[in-house]
mmCIF file of C-alpha atoms and ligand atoms in Angstrom:
data_model
loop_
_atom_site.group_PDB
_atom_site.id
_atom_site.type_symbol
_atom_site.label_atom_id
_atom_site.label_comp_id
_atom_site.label_asym_id
_atom_site.label_seq_id
_atom_site.Cartn_x
_atom_site.Cartn_y
_atom_site.Cartn_z
ATOM 1 C CA UNK A 26 0.201 -0.108 -0.247
ATOM 2 C CA UNK A 27 1.747 3.316 -0.847
ATOM 3 C CA UNK A 28 0.493 5.525 1.882
ATOM 4 C CA UNK A 29 2.916 7.668 1.040
ATOM 5 C CA UNK A 30 1.604 8.649 -1.604
ATOM 6 C CA UNK A 31 0.585 12.808 -2.574
ATOM 7 C CA UNK A 32 -1.700 13.434 -4.981
ATOM 8 C CA UNK A 33 -1.525 16.102 -7.734
ATOM 9 C CA UNK A 34 -3.083 18.951 -6.647
ATOM 10 C CA UNK A 35 -4.743 18.807 -10.136
ATOM 11 C CA UNK A 36 -5.926 15.261 -9.669
ATOM 12 C CA UNK A 37 -9.072 16.414 -8.124
ATOM 13 C CA UNK A 38 -9.630 18.611 -10.737
ATOM 14 C CA UNK A 39 -13.077 17.882 -11.849
ATOM 15 C CA UNK A 40 -14.226 18.813 -15.377
ATOM 16 C CA UNK A 41 -18.240 19.027 -14.370
ATOM 17 C CA UNK A 42 -18.131 20.723 -11.073
ATOM 18 C CA UNK A 43 -16.342 23.810 -12.587
ATOM 19 C CA UNK A 44 -19.025 23.934 -15.352
ATOM 20 C CA UNK A 45 -22.088 23.561 -12.156
ATOM 21 C CA UNK A 46 -20.020 26.258 -10.041
ATOM 22 C CA UNK A 47 -19.530 28.988 -12.930
ATOM 23 C CA UNK A 48 -23.466 27.952 -14.027
ATOM 24 C CA UNK A 49 -24.659 29.254 -11.025
ATOM 25 C CA UNK A 50 -22.454 32.427 -11.058
ATOM 26 C CA UNK A 51 -23.948 35.896 -12.760
ATOM 27 C CA UNK A 52 -23.511 36.474 -15.848
ATOM 28 C CA UNK A 53 -21.939 39.744 -14.488
ATOM 29 C CA UNK A 54 -18.119 41.390 -14.341
ATOM 30 C CA UNK A 55 -18.557 40.680 -10.925
ATOM 31 C CA UNK A 56 -19.612 37.384 -11.693
ATOM 32 C CA UNK A 57 -16.321 36.089 -13.723
ATOM 33 C CA UNK A 58 -14.634 38.428 -11.181
ATOM 34 C CA UNK A 59 -14.744 36.477 -8.074
ATOM 35 C CA UNK A 60 -16.536 39.513 -6.305
ATOM 36 C CA UNK A 61 -14.351 41.965 -7.199
ATOM 37 C CA UNK A 62 -15.953 43.723 -9.847
ATOM 38 C CA UNK A 63 -16.761 47.324 -8.150
ATOM 39 C CA UNK A 64 -13.144 47.635 -6.711
ATOM 40 C CA UNK A 65 -10.241 48.845 -9.123
ATOM 41 C CA UNK A 66 -9.302 45.588 -10.183
ATOM 42 C CA UNK A 67 -11.480 45.382 -13.543
ATOM 43 C CA UNK A 68 -9.641 48.967 -14.827
ATOM 44 C CA UNK A 69 -6.098 47.722 -13.620
ATOM 45 C CA UNK A 70 -7.018 44.195 -15.015
ATOM 46 C CA UNK A 71 -7.695 46.096 -18.446
ATOM 47 C CA UNK A 72 -4.947 49.139 -18.278
ATOM 48 C CA UNK A 73 -1.646 46.528 -17.895
ATOM 49 C CA UNK A 74 -3.464 44.218 -20.778
ATOM 50 C CA UNK A 75 -3.248 46.785 -22.772
ATOM 51 C CA UNK A 76 0.337 47.926 -21.983
ATOM 52 C CA UNK A 77 1.643 44.018 -21.608
ATOM 53 C CA UNK A 78 0.209 44.274 -25.331
ATOM 54 C CA UNK A 79 1.523 47.193 -26.740
ATOM 55 C CA UNK A 80 4.930 46.535 -25.442
ATOM 56 C CA UNK A 81 5.139 42.902 -26.905
ATOM 57 C CA UNK A 82 4.192 45.075 -30.391
ATOM 58 C CA UNK A 83 7.411 47.085 -29.680
ATOM 59 C CA UNK A 84 9.510 44.750 -28.957
ATOM 60 C CA UNK A 85 8.626 42.280 -31.069
ATOM 61 C CA UNK A 86 7.990 44.096 -34.657
ATOM 62 C CA UNK A 87 6.871 40.525 -36.019
ATOM 63 C CA UNK A 88 4.449 40.072 -33.797
ATOM 64 C CA UNK A 89 2.499 43.595 -35.559
ATOM 65 C CA UNK A 90 3.923 42.627 -38.470
ATOM 66 C CA UNK A 91 2.219 39.441 -38.944
ATOM 67 C CA UNK A 92 -1.013 40.614 -37.747
ATOM 68 C CA UNK A 93 -0.794 43.854 -40.542
ATOM 69 C CA UNK A 94 0.358 41.446 -43.187
ATOM 70 C CA UNK A 95 -1.731 38.177 -42.205
ATOM 71 C CA UNK A 96 -4.822 39.455 -40.589
ATOM 72 C CA UNK A 97 -5.702 40.263 -36.933
ATOM 73 C CA UNK A 98 -7.826 38.051 -35.697
ATOM 74 C CA UNK A 99 -7.594 36.868 -31.926
ATOM 75 C CA UNK A 100 -9.597 33.722 -30.012
ATOM 76 C CA UNK A 101 -10.300 34.779 -26.520
ATOM 77 C CA UNK A 102 -10.461 31.696 -24.532
ATOM 78 C CA UNK A 103 -12.678 30.736 -21.140
ATOM 79 C CA UNK A 104 -14.040 33.967 -22.266
ATOM 80 C CA UNK A 105 -16.403 34.528 -19.885
ATOM 81 C CA UNK A 106 -19.098 37.397 -20.750
ATOM 82 C CA UNK A 107 -16.338 39.115 -22.967
ATOM 83 C CA UNK A 108 -15.003 41.400 -21.113
ATOM 84 C CA UNK A 109 -11.609 40.840 -22.189
ATOM 85 C CA UNK A 110 -12.552 41.044 -25.632
ATOM 86 C CA UNK A 111 -15.179 43.637 -24.986
ATOM 87 C CA UNK A 112 -12.313 46.041 -22.913
ATOM 88 C CA UNK A 113 -8.752 44.562 -24.085
ATOM 89 C CA UNK A 114 -8.743 42.568 -27.214
ATOM 90 C CA UNK A 115 -11.432 44.842 -29.870
ATOM 91 C CA UNK A 116 -8.454 47.690 -29.449
ATOM 92 C CA UNK A 117 -6.108 44.921 -30.873
ATOM 93 C CA UNK A 118 -8.194 42.846 -33.116
ATOM 94 C CA UNK A 119 -10.004 42.798 -36.492
ATOM 95 C CA UNK A 120 -12.308 39.778 -35.269
ATOM 96 C CA UNK A 121 -12.786 37.620 -32.242
ATOM 97 C CA UNK A 122 -13.595 34.525 -31.922
ATOM 98 C CA UNK A 123 -15.043 33.293 -28.530
ATOM 99 C CA UNK A 124 -14.526 29.815 -25.942
ATOM 100 C CA UNK A 125 -17.287 29.264 -23.663
ATOM 101 C CA UNK A 126 -18.638 26.411 -22.185
ATOM 102 C CA UNK A 127 -20.965 28.085 -20.272
ATOM 103 C CA UNK A 128 -24.062 28.779 -21.071
ATOM 104 C CA UNK A 129 -25.843 32.438 -19.544
ATOM 105 C CA UNK A 130 -21.975 33.224 -20.157
ATOM 106 C CA UNK A 131 -22.092 32.644 -24.039
ATOM 107 C CA UNK A 132 -25.302 33.884 -23.765
ATOM 108 C CA UNK A 133 -24.038 37.657 -22.252
ATOM 109 C CA UNK A 134 -21.441 38.074 -24.801
ATOM 110 C CA UNK A 135 -22.895 39.097 -27.676
ATOM 111 C CA UNK A 136 -25.236 41.923 -24.974
ATOM 112 C CA UNK A 137 -21.805 43.003 -23.750
ATOM 113 C CA UNK A 138 -20.216 43.693 -27.014
ATOM 114 C CA UNK A 139 -22.605 45.657 -28.065
ATOM 115 C CA UNK A 140 -23.400 47.624 -25.009
ATOM 116 C CA UNK A 141 -19.895 49.108 -25.492
ATOM 117 C CA UNK A 142 -20.898 49.113 -29.618
ATOM 118 C CA UNK A 143 -18.000 46.780 -30.229
ATOM 119 C CA UNK A 144 -20.281 43.631 -31.778
ATOM 120 C CA UNK A 145 -19.025 43.607 -35.246
ATOM 121 C CA UNK A 146 -16.039 42.717 -33.832
ATOM 122 C CA UNK A 147 -17.821 39.442 -32.375
ATOM 123 C CA UNK A 148 -16.058 36.773 -34.576
ATOM 124 C CA UNK A 149 -17.513 33.003 -33.482
ATOM 125 C CA UNK A 150 -18.966 31.740 -30.054
ATOM 126 C CA UNK A 151 -18.164 28.320 -29.231
ATOM 127 C CA UNK A 152 -19.667 26.740 -26.180
ATOM 128 C CA UNK A 153 -17.470 24.158 -25.292
ATOM 129 C CA UNK A 154 -14.110 23.228 -23.013
ATOM 130 C CA UNK A 155 -11.307 24.609 -23.696
ATOM 131 C CA UNK A 156 -9.927 20.714 -23.653
ATOM 132 C CA UNK A 157 -12.580 20.096 -26.565
ATOM 133 C CA UNK A 158 -11.758 22.849 -27.977
ATOM 134 C CA UNK A 159 -9.341 23.047 -31.459
ATOM 135 C CA UNK A 160 -8.470 26.356 -33.755
ATOM 136 C CA UNK A 161 -8.657 26.121 -36.748
ATOM 137 C CA UNK A 162 -4.621 25.732 -38.192
ATOM 138 C CA UNK A 163 -2.998 29.079 -38.284
ATOM 139 C CA UNK A 164 -6.447 31.152 -37.772
ATOM 140 C CA UNK A 165 -5.214 33.384 -35.241
ATOM 141 C CA UNK A 166 -2.893 36.691 -34.754
ATOM 142 C CA UNK A 167 -3.579 36.079 -30.880
ATOM 143 C CA UNK A 168 -5.204 33.599 -28.746
ATOM 144 C CA UNK A 169 -5.187 35.397 -24.684
ATOM 145 C CA UNK A 170 -6.160 32.875 -21.847
ATOM 146 C CA UNK A 171 -7.150 34.455 -19.078
ATOM 147 C CA UNK A 172 -8.133 33.229 -15.485
ATOM 148 C CA UNK A 173 -9.620 30.315 -17.022
ATOM 149 C CA UNK A 174 -6.570 27.481 -17.349
ATOM 150 C CA UNK A 175 -6.253 26.196 -13.842
ATOM 151 C CA UNK A 176 -9.797 24.925 -15.497
ATOM 152 C CA UNK A 177 -7.434 21.665 -16.908
ATOM 153 C CA UNK A 178 -5.335 19.069 -16.081
ATOM 154 C CA UNK A 179 -1.744 19.578 -16.256
ATOM 155 C CA UNK A 180 -1.648 16.794 -19.187
ATOM 156 C CA UNK A 181 -4.974 18.665 -20.922
ATOM 157 C CA UNK A 182 -2.884 22.358 -21.054
ATOM 158 C CA UNK A 183 -0.040 20.775 -22.407
ATOM 159 C CA UNK A 184 -2.043 19.187 -24.718
ATOM 160 C CA UNK A 185 -4.198 22.338 -25.158
ATOM 161 C CA UNK A 186 -1.345 24.439 -24.973
ATOM 162 C CA UNK A 187 0.173 22.212 -28.187
ATOM 163 C CA UNK A 188 -3.399 22.688 -30.607
ATOM 164 C CA UNK A 189 -3.692 26.806 -29.901
ATOM 165 C CA UNK A 190 0.140 26.801 -31.334
ATOM 166 C CA UNK A 191 -1.113 24.676 -34.365
ATOM 167 C CA UNK A 192 -3.770 27.552 -34.806
ATOM 168 C CA UNK A 193 -1.118 30.548 -34.704
ATOM 169 C CA UNK A 194 -0.849 32.052 -37.994
ATOM 170 C CA UNK A 195 3.479 33.198 -38.826
ATOM 171 C CA UNK A 196 4.598 34.913 -35.628
ATOM 172 C CA UNK A 197 1.026 35.368 -34.311
ATOM 173 C CA UNK A 198 1.685 34.679 -29.868
ATOM 174 C CA UNK A 199 -0.204 33.074 -27.800
ATOM 175 C CA UNK A 200 -0.998 35.354 -23.809
ATOM 176 C CA UNK A 201 -1.629 33.519 -20.720
ATOM 177 C CA UNK A 202 -2.263 35.814 -17.553
ATOM 178 C CA UNK A 203 -3.155 33.989 -14.362
ATOM 179 C CA UNK A 204 -3.080 33.506 -10.921
ATOM 180 C CA UNK A 205 0.043 32.627 -9.403
ATOM 181 C CA UNK A 206 0.740 30.699 -5.708
ATOM 182 C CA UNK A 207 3.094 32.846 -3.611
ATOM 183 C CA UNK A 208 4.899 29.302 -3.638
ATOM 184 C CA UNK A 209 6.250 26.543 -5.705
ATOM 185 C CA UNK A 210 3.463 24.486 -5.194
ATOM 186 C CA UNK A 211 0.495 24.614 -6.878
ATOM 187 C CA UNK A 212 -2.908 24.290 -5.142
ATOM 188 C CA UNK A 213 -6.716 22.731 -5.396
ATOM 189 C CA UNK A 214 -9.034 25.029 -5.166
ATOM 190 C CA UNK A 215 -12.525 23.693 -4.268
ATOM 191 C CA UNK A 216 -15.090 26.498 -5.016
ATOM 192 C CA UNK A 217 -14.237 26.331 -8.692
ATOM 193 C CA UNK A 218 -12.820 23.078 -9.415
ATOM 194 C CA UNK A 219 -9.312 24.808 -10.378
ATOM 195 C CA UNK A 220 -5.718 24.793 -9.542
ATOM 196 C CA UNK A 221 -3.925 27.821 -8.644
ATOM 197 C CA UNK A 222 -0.422 27.637 -10.134
ATOM 198 C CA UNK A 223 3.100 28.636 -9.119
ATOM 199 C CA UNK A 224 5.015 30.469 -11.677
ATOM 200 C CA UNK A 225 7.228 27.542 -11.746
ATOM 201 C CA UNK A 226 4.428 24.777 -12.821
ATOM 202 C CA UNK A 227 3.673 27.520 -15.522
ATOM 203 C CA UNK A 228 7.037 27.704 -17.181
ATOM 204 C CA UNK A 229 7.777 23.767 -17.087
ATOM 205 C CA UNK A 230 3.959 23.717 -18.525
ATOM 206 C CA UNK A 231 4.623 26.078 -21.628
ATOM 207 C CA UNK A 232 8.039 24.569 -21.771
ATOM 208 C CA UNK A 233 6.733 21.067 -22.284
ATOM 209 C CA UNK A 234 3.515 22.492 -24.652
ATOM 210 C CA UNK A 235 6.725 23.397 -26.985
ATOM 211 C CA UNK A 236 6.187 27.368 -26.270
ATOM 212 C CA UNK A 237 8.542 29.535 -25.290
ATOM 213 C CA UNK A 238 8.769 32.927 -22.893
ATOM 214 C CA UNK A 239 8.944 35.836 -24.871
ATOM 215 C CA UNK A 240 7.602 38.094 -21.659
ATOM 216 C CA UNK A 241 6.162 37.281 -18.286
ATOM 217 C CA UNK A 242 4.819 40.444 -15.648
ATOM 218 C CA UNK A 243 3.289 40.724 -12.711
ATOM 219 C CA UNK A 244 0.380 43.124 -12.862
ATOM 220 C CA UNK A 245 0.704 46.013 -10.738
ATOM 221 C CA UNK A 246 -1.871 47.958 -8.789
ATOM 222 C CA UNK A 247 -3.980 45.232 -7.252
ATOM 223 C CA UNK A 248 -6.455 45.158 -4.500
ATOM 224 C CA UNK A 249 -4.736 43.666 -1.799
ATOM 225 C CA UNK A 250 -5.256 39.812 -0.461
ATOM 226 C CA UNK A 251 -5.285 38.717 -3.807
ATOM 227 C CA UNK A 252 -2.688 36.295 -5.792
ATOM 228 C CA UNK A 253 -0.019 37.477 -7.845
ATOM 229 C CA UNK A 254 -1.249 37.966 -11.630
ATOM 230 C CA UNK A 255 1.299 37.084 -13.988
ATOM 231 C CA UNK A 256 1.096 37.863 -18.226
ATOM 232 C CA UNK A 257 2.978 35.423 -20.518
ATOM 233 C CA UNK A 258 3.420 36.526 -23.993
ATOM 234 C CA UNK A 259 4.783 32.625 -25.875
ATOM 235 C CA UNK A 260 5.925 31.823 -29.267
ATOM 236 C CA UNK A 261 6.032 28.361 -30.755
ATOM 237 C CA UNK A 262 9.857 26.746 -29.786
ATOM 238 C CA UNK A 263 11.615 27.840 -33.217
ATOM 239 C CA UNK A 264 12.876 23.686 -33.412
ATOM 240 C CA UNK A 265 9.606 22.373 -32.066
HETATM 241 N N1 SAH B 326 -11.240 35.429 -18.625
HETATM 242 C C1 SAH B 326 -12.910 35.842 -18.397
HETATM 243 C C2 SAH B 326 -13.746 34.613 -17.714
HETATM 244 C C3 SAH B 326 -12.926 35.091 -16.165
HETATM 245 S S1 SAH B 326 -13.677 33.212 -15.315
HETATM 246 C C4 SAH B 326 -11.905 37.442 -17.333
HETATM 247 O O1 SAH B 326 -10.942 37.152 -17.207
HETATM 248 O O2 SAH B 326 -13.645 37.897 -17.462
HETATM 249 C C5 SAH B 326 -13.534 31.876 -16.030
HETATM 250 C C6 SAH B 326 -13.950 31.191 -16.658
HETATM 251 O O3 SAH B 326 -13.700 30.353 -16.863
HETATM 252 C C7 SAH B 326 -15.173 31.574 -17.091
HETATM 253 O O4 SAH B 326 -15.941 31.505 -17.693
HETATM 254 C C8 SAH B 326 -15.372 29.574 -17.107
HETATM 255 O O5 SAH B 326 -17.265 29.488 -17.587
HETATM 256 C C9 SAH B 326 -14.237 29.181 -17.708
HETATM 257 N N2 SAH B 326 -14.176 27.900 -18.144
HETATM 258 C C10 SAH B 326 -14.520 27.106 -16.863
HETATM 259 N N3 SAH B 326 -13.842 25.358 -17.285
HETATM 260 C C11 SAH B 326 -13.613 26.048 -18.574
HETATM 261 C C12 SAH B 326 -13.222 25.444 -19.261
HETATM 262 N N4 SAH B 326 -12.944 23.810 -19.488
HETATM 263 N N5 SAH B 326 -12.690 25.403 -20.915
HETATM 264 C C13 SAH B 326 -12.715 26.766 -20.658
HETATM 265 N N6 SAH B 326 -13.494 27.682 -19.805
HETATM 266 C C14 SAH B 326 -13.414 26.898 -19.122
#
Protein backbone atom coordinates (compact mmCIF):
# COMPACT_ATOMS: atom_id res chain seq x y z
CA UNK A 1 0.00 0.00 0.00
CA UNK A 2 1.44 3.32 -1.01
CA UNK A 3 0.30 5.48 1.89
CA UNK A 4 2.91 8.15 1.24
CA UNK A 5 1.81 8.97 -2.28
CA UNK A 6 0.65 12.59 -2.37
CA UNK A 7 -1.90 13.26 -5.07
CA UNK A 8 -1.03 16.04 -7.47
CA UNK A 9 -3.42 18.99 -6.92
CA UNK A 10 -4.72 18.78 -10.49
CA UNK A 11 -5.91 15.20 -9.94
CA UNK A 12 -8.83 16.68 -7.98
CA UNK A 13 -10.17 18.71 -10.90
CA UNK A 14 -13.64 17.78 -12.14
CA UNK A 15 -14.75 19.46 -15.38
CA UNK A 16 -18.41 18.77 -14.55
CA UNK A 17 -18.12 20.36 -11.08
CA UNK A 18 -16.51 23.44 -12.63
CA UNK A 19 -19.35 23.89 -15.12
CA UNK A 20 -21.93 23.43 -12.34
CA UNK A 21 -20.18 26.07 -10.26
CA UNK A 22 -19.88 28.66 -13.04
CA UNK A 23 -23.45 28.06 -14.26
CA UNK A 24 -24.68 29.25 -10.85
CA UNK A 25 -22.68 32.48 -10.97
CA UNK A 26 -24.33 35.70 -12.27
CA UNK A 27 -23.38 36.56 -15.86
CA UNK A 28 -21.82 39.87 -14.83
CA UNK A 29 -18.31 41.32 -14.51
CA UNK A 30 -18.60 40.89 -10.75
CA UNK A 31 -19.53 37.23 -11.28
CA UNK A 32 -16.60 36.33 -13.53
CA UNK A 33 -14.21 38.27 -11.30
CA UNK A 34 -15.19 36.40 -8.15
CA UNK A 35 -16.78 39.37 -6.42
CA UNK A 36 -14.03 41.88 -7.27
CA UNK A 37 -16.02 43.58 -10.03
CA UNK A 38 -16.69 46.68 -7.96
CA UNK A 39 -13.09 47.16 -6.85
CA UNK A 40 -10.22 48.69 -8.82
CA UNK A 41 -9.46 45.21 -10.24
CA UNK A 42 -11.28 45.40 -13.62
CA UNK A 43 -9.78 48.78 -14.61
CA UNK A 44 -6.30 47.89 -13.37
CA UNK A 45 -6.40 44.54 -15.15
CA UNK A 46 -7.52 46.08 -18.45
CA UNK A 47 -4.90 48.85 -18.31
CA UNK A 48 -2.20 46.30 -17.52
CA UNK A 49 -3.22 44.02 -20.40
CA UNK A 50 -3.32 46.86 -22.92
CA UNK A 51 0.13 48.06 -21.80
CA UNK A 52 1.50 44.50 -22.00
CA UNK A 53 0.16 43.99 -25.53
CA UNK A 54 1.61 47.34 -26.65
CA UNK A 55 4.97 46.51 -25.09
CA UNK A 56 5.09 43.13 -26.83
CA UNK A 57 4.20 44.76 -30.17
CA UNK A 58 7.04 47.23 -29.70
CA UNK A 59 9.68 44.66 -28.74
CA UNK A 60 8.56 41.96 -31.19
CA UNK A 61 7.87 43.86 -34.40
CA UNK A 62 7.41 40.55 -36.24
CA UNK A 63 4.20 40.12 -34.20
CA UNK A 64 2.91 43.52 -35.28
CA UNK A 65 4.04 42.88 -38.86
CA UNK A 66 2.22 39.55 -38.84
CA UNK A 67 -1.01 41.33 -37.96
CA UNK A 68 -0.52 43.80 -40.81
CA UNK A 69 0.33 41.07 -43.27
CA UNK A 70 -2.01 38.24 -42.33
CA UNK A 71 -4.75 39.90 -40.27
CA UNK A 72 -5.50 40.38 -36.60
CA UNK A 73 -8.05 37.68 -35.78
CA UNK A 74 -8.00 36.85 -32.08
CA UNK A 75 -9.33 34.09 -29.88
CA UNK A 76 -10.50 34.69 -26.30
CA UNK A 77 -10.38 31.43 -24.33
CA UNK A 78 -12.48 30.81 -21.21
CA UNK A 79 -14.04 34.11 -22.20
CA UNK A 80 -16.81 34.34 -19.60
CA UNK A 81 -19.14 37.16 -20.64
CA UNK A 82 -16.56 38.58 -23.06
CA UNK A 83 -15.00 41.10 -20.67
CA UNK A 84 -11.48 40.74 -22.10
CA UNK A 85 -12.72 40.89 -25.69
CA UNK A 86 -14.88 43.92 -24.90
CA UNK A 87 -12.22 45.93 -23.03
CA UNK A 88 -8.88 44.73 -24.43
CA UNK A 89 -8.91 42.56 -27.55
CA UNK A 90 -11.42 44.72 -29.43
CA UNK A 91 -8.72 47.45 -29.43
CA UNK A 92 -6.19 45.20 -31.16
CA UNK A 93 -8.13 42.66 -33.26
CA UNK A 94 -10.38 42.94 -36.30
CA UNK A 95 -12.48 39.92 -35.23
CA UNK A 96 -12.45 37.77 -32.12
CA UNK A 97 -13.72 34.23 -31.63
CA UNK A 98 -14.65 33.30 -28.08
CA UNK A 99 -14.54 29.91 -26.35
CA UNK A 100 -16.88 29.61 -23.35
CA UNK A 101 -18.68 26.44 -22.23
CA UNK A 102 -21.13 27.98 -19.74
CA UNK A 103 -24.41 28.79 -21.52
CA UNK A 104 -25.53 31.93 -19.61
CA UNK A 105 -22.04 33.44 -20.00
CA UNK A 106 -21.86 32.62 -23.71
CA UNK A 107 -25.32 34.19 -24.19
CA UNK A 108 -24.20 37.38 -22.43
CA UNK A 109 -21.24 37.98 -24.78
CA UNK A 110 -23.28 39.56 -27.56
CA UNK A 111 -25.00 41.91 -25.09
CA UNK A 112 -21.71 43.05 -23.55
CA UNK A 113 -20.14 43.78 -26.92
CA UNK A 114 -23.23 45.58 -28.18
CA UNK A 115 -23.22 47.73 -25.06
CA UNK A 116 -19.65 48.91 -25.74
CA UNK A 117 -20.40 49.29 -29.47
CA UNK A 118 -17.85 46.66 -30.49
CA UNK A 119 -20.30 44.03 -31.77
CA UNK A 120 -18.70 44.32 -35.23
CA UNK A 121 -15.64 42.61 -33.69
CA UNK A 122 -17.58 39.45 -32.75
CA UNK A 123 -16.56 36.32 -34.62
CA UNK A 124 -17.74 32.85 -33.55
CA UNK A 125 -18.80 31.95 -30.02
CA UNK A 126 -17.79 28.33 -29.39
CA UNK A 127 -19.79 26.87 -26.52
CA UNK A 128 -17.30 24.18 -25.49
CA UNK A 129 -14.55 23.57 -22.97
CA UNK A 130 -10.91 24.28 -23.88
CA UNK A 131 -10.15 20.58 -23.44
CA UNK A 132 -12.41 19.96 -26.48
CA UNK A 133 -11.39 23.00 -28.52
CA UNK A 134 -9.10 22.70 -31.51
CA UNK A 135 -8.44 25.98 -33.33
CA UNK A 136 -8.38 25.87 -37.10
CA UNK A 137 -4.77 25.71 -38.31
CA UNK A 138 -2.96 29.06 -38.58
CA UNK A 139 -6.11 31.06 -37.96
CA UNK A 140 -5.11 33.41 -35.15
CA UNK A 141 -2.81 36.36 -34.73
CA UNK A 142 -3.24 36.03 -30.96
CA UNK A 143 -4.86 33.62 -28.55
CA UNK A 144 -5.63 35.09 -25.13
CA UNK A 145 -6.24 32.82 -22.09
CA UNK A 146 -7.11 34.62 -18.86
CA UNK A 147 -8.21 33.29 -15.48
CA UNK A 148 -9.33 29.98 -16.96
CA UNK A 149 -6.30 27.67 -17.46
CA UNK A 150 -6.52 26.53 -13.83
CA UNK A 151 -9.65 24.65 -14.84
CA UNK A 152 -7.54 22.14 -16.84
CA UNK A 153 -5.50 19.25 -15.56
CA UNK A 154 -1.77 19.60 -16.37
CA UNK A 155 -1.77 16.96 -19.12
CA UNK A 156 -4.83 18.49 -20.80
CA UNK A 157 -3.36 21.97 -20.51
CA UNK A 158 -0.20 20.87 -22.30
CA UNK A 159 -2.26 19.26 -25.08
CA UNK A 160 -4.47 22.35 -25.31
CA UNK A 161 -1.46 24.67 -25.67
CA UNK A 162 0.01 22.39 -28.33
CA UNK A 163 -3.23 22.69 -30.33
CA UNK A 164 -3.23 26.48 -29.80
CA UNK A 165 0.31 26.62 -31.17
CA UNK A 166 -0.93 25.07 -34.43
CA UNK A 167 -3.78 27.58 -34.44
CA UNK A 168 -1.38 30.54 -34.68
CA UNK A 169 -0.58 32.27 -37.93
CA UNK A 170 3.09 32.89 -38.64
CA UNK A 171 4.56 35.10 -35.88
CA UNK A 172 1.29 35.01 -33.92
CA UNK A 173 1.47 34.76 -30.12
CA UNK A 174 -0.30 33.10 -27.20
CA UNK A 175 -0.98 35.29 -24.16
CA UNK A 176 -1.69 33.81 -20.75
CA UNK A 177 -2.76 35.90 -17.77
CA UNK A 178 -3.33 33.87 -14.62
CA UNK A 179 -3.07 33.85 -10.84
CA UNK A 180 0.10 32.38 -9.37
CA UNK A 181 0.54 30.87 -5.94
CA UNK A 182 3.07 32.70 -3.82
CA UNK A 183 4.91 29.42 -3.18
CA UNK A 184 6.45 26.71 -5.36
CA UNK A 185 3.35 24.54 -4.92
CA UNK A 186 0.13 24.37 -6.93
CA UNK A 187 -3.07 24.56 -4.92
CA UNK A 188 -6.43 22.93 -5.58
CA UNK A 189 -9.46 25.20 -5.18
CA UNK A 190 -12.55 23.29 -4.22
CA UNK A 191 -14.91 26.19 -5.01
CA UNK A 192 -14.60 26.13 -8.80
CA UNK A 193 -12.66 22.85 -9.06
CA UNK A 194 -9.49 24.49 -10.37
CA UNK A 195 -5.80 24.66 -9.52
CA UNK A 196 -3.81 27.80 -8.89
CA UNK A 197 -0.35 27.18 -10.30
CA UNK A 198 3.04 28.38 -9.22
CA UNK A 199 4.96 30.48 -11.76
CA UNK A 200 7.45 27.59 -12.07
CA UNK A 201 4.64 25.17 -12.93
CA UNK A 202 3.45 27.40 -15.77
CA UNK A 203 6.99 27.70 -17.12
CA UNK A 204 7.43 23.92 -17.05
CA UNK A 205 4.06 23.41 -18.79
CA UNK A 206 4.85 26.02 -21.47
CA UNK A 207 8.15 24.31 -22.11
CA UNK A 208 6.52 20.89 -22.40
CA UNK A 209 3.97 22.35 -24.80
CA UNK A 210 6.81 23.55 -27.07
CA UNK A 211 6.35 27.21 -26.25
CA UNK A 212 9.06 29.76 -25.65
CA UNK A 213 8.45 32.45 -23.07
CA UNK A 214 9.11 35.89 -24.56
CA UNK A 215 8.08 38.04 -21.63
CA UNK A 216 6.42 37.68 -18.25
CA UNK A 217 5.13 40.54 -16.18
CA UNK A 218 3.43 40.77 -12.78
CA UNK A 219 0.27 42.87 -12.79
CA UNK A 220 0.80 45.84 -10.50
CA UNK A 221 -1.78 47.74 -8.47
CA UNK A 222 -4.26 44.98 -7.67
CA UNK A 223 -6.32 45.09 -4.45
CA UNK A 224 -4.68 43.58 -1.34
CA UNK A 225 -5.18 39.95 -0.52
CA UNK A 226 -5.24 38.56 -4.06
CA UNK A 227 -2.85 36.07 -5.57
CA UNK A 228 -0.10 37.60 -7.72
CA UNK A 229 -1.28 37.79 -11.34
CA UNK A 230 1.22 37.23 -14.12
CA UNK A 231 0.96 37.85 -17.86
CA UNK A 232 3.02 35.66 -20.20
CA UNK A 233 3.68 36.16 -23.92
CA UNK A 234 4.55 32.91 -25.70
CA UNK A 235 5.61 31.83 -29.15
CA UNK A 236 6.20 28.40 -30.66
CA UNK A 237 9.74 27.15 -30.07
CA UNK A 238 11.72 27.26 -33.27
CA UNK A 239 12.68 23.59 -33.12
CA UNK A 240 9.30 22.08 -32.21
N1 LIG B 1 -11.53 35.17 -18.95
C1 LIG B 1 -12.72 35.81 -18.44
C2 LIG B 1 -13.53 34.91 -17.51
C3 LIG B 1 -12.82 34.45 -16.27
S1 LIG B 1 -13.86 33.48 -15.19
C4 LIG B 1 -12.38 37.12 -17.79
O1 LIG B 1 -11.20 37.34 -17.45
O2 LIG B 1 -13.27 37.95 -17.61
C5 LIG B 1 -13.38 31.82 -15.64
C6 LIG B 1 -14.08 31.36 -16.89
O3 LIG B 1 -13.57 30.05 -17.26
C7 LIG B 1 -15.59 31.20 -16.73
O4 LIG B 1 -16.20 31.88 -17.78
C8 LIG B 1 -15.80 29.71 -16.84
O5 LIG B 1 -17.06 29.34 -17.38
C9 LIG B 1 -14.66 29.32 -17.76
N2 LIG B 1 -14.36 27.89 -17.77
C10 LIG B 1 -14.50 26.99 -16.78
N3 LIG B 1 -14.12 25.77 -17.19
C11 LIG B 1 -13.72 25.90 -18.49
C12 LIG B 1 -13.25 24.99 -19.48
N4 LIG B 1 -13.07 23.71 -19.20
N5 LIG B 1 -12.95 25.49 -20.70
C13 LIG B 1 -13.11 26.80 -20.98
N6 LIG B 1 -13.57 27.71 -20.08
C14 LIG B 1 -13.87 27.26 -18.85
